Amino acid sequence: MKKIVTVKYVILLFCIVGLGACKVPAITAKQENKSVPKGYNNSQDTTNSANIKWRAYFTDPNLIAIIDTALLNNQELNITMQEIEMSKNEVMARKGEYLPFVNLGLGAGVVKAGKYTWDGFSEDDLKENPDKGPKYIGEFFTAANFSWELDVWKKLRNAKKSAVLKYLSTTEGKNFMVTNIIAEIAESYYELMALDNLLAIVQQNIELQTSALQVVKLQKDAAKVTQLAVNRFDAQLLNTKNLQYDIQQRIIETENRINFLAGRFPQRIARNSADFNKSPLDMIQSGIPSQLLVNRPDIRQAELELSAAKIDVQVAKANFYPSFRLTAGLGFQAFNPLYLIKPESILYNLGGDMVAPLINKNAIKATYFNANLQQIQAVYNYEQSILNAHIEVVNQLSRIDNFTKSYETKSKEVEILTQSITISNNLFKSARADYMEVLLTQREALESRMQQIEIKMKQMHAKVNIYKALGGGWN
């Protein structure tokens, strides 16, 4: 009867410990907001340019070849690929934690007890009676040990789910990196073509101004103008010559930026810049904002990280509950290896244990609170990625519209000023215009043509960036 009462007290003690351990502090979670406007500029057309493959969006074969090289050799991308493999291995590790562990052990050794121990006393006894046993005792064994933590609260399985989501998020991060690399290469490629055209314009103006300088020198010899006019024309020619050196340096740096992204040493970038001003700006279909949640890799990455953070809270919460483990062992042990195979040498054990935190749970609480705060951070990060994506699309749509109008206006200005150069030269030759008018017209025409090229470059950059903003380029 007394034994039954003792068992009851032991069971009651376990219940008290279990209930005390299972008490979980209250936390405040945050729910993410996925709402976005219905359309851009009141348009609700679902046709989306992001669905176009990048090889079809960028039709220049030279640009496509560079991008292909970069996707193979870019060091940053290859570093990310290794991180993805590490995340994959983490999934394997988390999966292994909730499976049983079986270990095989072998051992051998000899033991001699000290003289003034009970075992040593027995050895002294053996000296007087040598037939009783060996002076040195052997220790030989072979055994298999089994252990298995019972995942009662799904802590280990949730940890594996979290690792899977983090692995998927790194994959989306790689896709976003691919999008950025393609966009950066395309931007630099169009910038390189624009610089080629700027250099060509400057060189054309150098020829034009050199010819004008010769005319002014002849007029000075004929006493029609003074040395001041010659100096002004000469100074403008030198200024224009100086422009080409800056452009040539920018070309070198832009080429090497592309080479760096392509993972190769400096070399010339193949391109055809002759028709840069005629580069088409295809009609962009922006679709609707809700498509960003599916098309943008960075948004999908943030969403997966949020899902993983939510599961991490559950994993941290499970640390408050008792953990259960089964252990077992089976093997052979003997003081002589010849006896290992005998049935009398068999040993085995079977047990189970429950471990629960009772006093000083500060570390568990801190982990739990931090997991919850990380989940809240992930919510804000997810919402920020959606907001950022929407603003990027709106900005790029506006840039395309405004740069298209600006290019049309600037083209008319270039046409007028190009005509004005011929007119001013003819008037100057007939002494009906001052040389300052010729200089001013040449300078304005040069600046206008250079501005036209820069606007075209901004147009092409907007074409690249709207594609990236909509979520295109990674597929």
mmCIF file of N, CA and C in Angstrom, residues 32 34 165-166 168-169 172 292-310 378-379 381-383 385-386:
data_model
loop_
_atom_site.group_PDB
_atom_site.id
_atom_site.type_symbol
_atom_site.label_atom_id
_atom_site.label_comp_id
_atom_site.label_asym_id
_atom_site.label_seq_id
_atom_site.Cartn_x
_atom_site.Cartn_y
_atom_site.Cartn_z
ATOM 1 N N GLU A 32 0.757 40.177 -42.023
ATOM 2 C CA GLU A 32 1.216 40.948 -43.169
ATOM 3 C C GLU A 32 0.046 41.514 -43.980
ATOM 4 N N LYS A 34 -1.058 42.414 -47.722
ATOM 5 C CA LYS A 34 -0.720 42.175 -49.126
ATOM 6 C C LYS A 34 -1.494 43.072 -50.093
ATOM 7 N N LEU A 165 11.971 26.260 -46.404
ATOM 8 C CA LEU A 165 11.538 27.588 -46.850
ATOM 9 C C LEU A 165 12.730 28.527 -47.029
ATOM 10 N N LYS A 166 13.710 28.431 -46.144
ATOM 11 C CA LYS A 166 14.904 29.268 -46.284
ATOM 12 C C LYS A 166 15.713 28.866 -47.513
ATOM 13 N N LEU A 168 14.362 27.639 -50.266
ATOM 14 C CA LEU A 168 13.612 28.196 -51.389
ATOM 15 C C LEU A 168 13.815 29.704 -51.497
ATOM 16 N N SER A 169 13.954 30.374 -50.351
ATOM 17 C CA SER A 169 14.167 31.829 -50.387
ATOM 18 C C SER A 169 15.535 32.158 -50.984
ATOM 19 N N GLU A 172 15.141 32.045 -54.670
ATOM 20 C CA GLU A 172 14.527 33.278 -55.177
ATOM 21 C C GLU A 172 15.532 34.429 -55.136
ATOM 22 N N LEU A 292 2.858 41.613 -59.346
ATOM 23 C CA LEU A 292 4.204 41.757 -58.780
ATOM 24 C C LEU A 292 4.463 40.707 -57.706
ATOM 25 N N LEU A 293 3.412 40.303 -56.985
ATOM 26 C CA LEU A 293 3.571 39.325 -55.912
ATOM 27 C C LEU A 293 4.035 37.973 -56.448
ATOM 28 N N VAL A 294 3.747 37.735 -57.726
ATOM 29 C CA VAL A 294 4.117 36.466 -58.349
ATOM 30 C C VAL A 294 5.394 36.608 -59.172
ATOM 31 N N ASN A 295 5.550 37.755 -59.841
ATOM 32 C CA ASN A 295 6.644 37.914 -60.806
ATOM 33 C C ASN A 295 7.965 38.366 -60.187
ATOM 34 N N ARG A 296 7.909 39.119 -59.089
ATOM 35 C CA ARG A 296 9.149 39.669 -58.525
ATOM 36 C C ARG A 296 9.819 38.654 -57.603
ATOM 37 N N PRO A 297 11.056 38.224 -57.922
ATOM 38 C CA PRO A 297 11.753 37.263 -57.054
ATOM 39 C C PRO A 297 12.017 37.804 -55.657
ATOM 40 N N ASP A 298 12.278 39.114 -55.529
ATOM 41 C CA ASP A 298 12.566 39.653 -54.202
ATOM 42 C C ASP A 298 11.341 39.620 -53.304
ATOM 43 N N ILE A 299 10.139 39.803 -53.899
ATOM 44 C CA ILE A 299 8.915 39.717 -53.101
ATOM 45 C C ILE A 299 8.665 38.266 -52.685
ATOM 46 N N ARG A 300 8.880 37.345 -53.610
ATOM 47 C CA ARG A 300 8.690 35.930 -53.270
ATOM 48 C C ARG A 300 9.717 35.498 -52.214
ATOM 49 N N GLN A 301 10.924 36.024 -52.313
ATOM 50 C CA GLN A 301 11.945 35.712 -51.311
ATOM 51 C C GLN A 301 11.513 36.223 -49.940
ATOM 52 N N ALA A 302 11.023 37.455 -49.888
ATOM 53 C CA ALA A 302 10.566 38.022 -48.613
ATOM 54 C C ALA A 302 9.386 37.237 -48.051
ATOM 55 N N GLU A 303 8.512 36.755 -48.933
ATOM 56 C CA GLU A 303 7.356 35.970 -48.484
ATOM 57 C C GLU A 303 7.807 34.632 -47.886
ATOM 58 N N LEU A 304 8.758 33.987 -48.525
ATOM 59 C CA LEU A 304 9.272 32.714 -48.009
ATOM 60 C C LEU A 304 10.011 32.912 -46.683
ATOM 61 N N GLU A 305 10.759 33.993 -46.579
ATOM 62 C CA GLU A 305 11.442 34.285 -45.321
ATOM 63 C C GLU A 305 10.438 34.553 -44.214
ATOM 64 N N LEU A 306 9.322 35.194 -44.548
ATOM 65 C CA LEU A 306 8.262 35.427 -43.566
ATOM 66 C C LEU A 306 7.644 34.105 -43.113
ATOM 67 N N SER A 307 7.373 33.216 -44.050
ATOM 68 C CA SER A 307 6.806 31.906 -43.699
ATOM 69 C C SER A 307 7.763 31.133 -42.798
ATOM 70 N N ALA A 308 9.059 31.195 -43.112
ATOM 71 C CA ALA A 308 10.055 30.507 -42.277
ATOM 72 C C ALA A 308 10.104 31.119 -40.884
ATOM 73 N N ALA A 309 9.995 32.445 -40.801
ATOM 74 C CA ALA A 309 10.035 33.114 -39.502
ATOM 75 C C ALA A 309 8.840 32.712 -38.641
ATOM 76 N N LYS A 310 7.686 32.538 -39.266
ATOM 77 C CA LYS A 310 6.501 32.108 -38.513
ATOM 78 C C LYS A 310 6.713 30.703 -37.938
ATOM 79 N N ALA A 378 10.192 40.326 -40.453
ATOM 80 C CA ALA A 378 9.935 39.720 -41.763
ATOM 81 C C ALA A 378 8.653 40.265 -42.377
ATOM 82 N N VAL A 379 7.654 40.569 -41.548
ATOM 83 C CA VAL A 379 6.411 41.172 -42.054
ATOM 84 C C VAL A 379 6.696 42.543 -42.656
ATOM 85 N N ASN A 381 9.554 43.679 -43.717
ATOM 86 C CA ASN A 381 10.401 43.509 -44.898
ATOM 87 C C ASN A 381 9.563 43.101 -46.107
ATOM 88 N N TYR A 382 8.600 42.220 -45.883
ATOM 89 C CA TYR A 382 7.716 41.775 -46.968
ATOM 90 C C TYR A 382 6.867 42.932 -47.486
ATOM 91 N N GLU A 383 6.282 43.682 -46.573
ATOM 92 C CA GLU A 383 5.451 44.817 -46.981
ATOM 93 C C GLU A 383 6.290 45.883 -47.680
ATOM 94 N N SER A 385 9.013 45.359 -49.457
ATOM 95 C CA SER A 385 9.364 44.880 -50.795
ATOM 96 C C SER A 385 8.210 45.086 -51.774
ATOM 97 N N ILE A 386 6.982 44.914 -51.306
ATOM 98 C CA ILE A 386 5.814 45.152 -52.170
ATOM 99 C C ILE A 386 5.708 46.628 -52.514
#
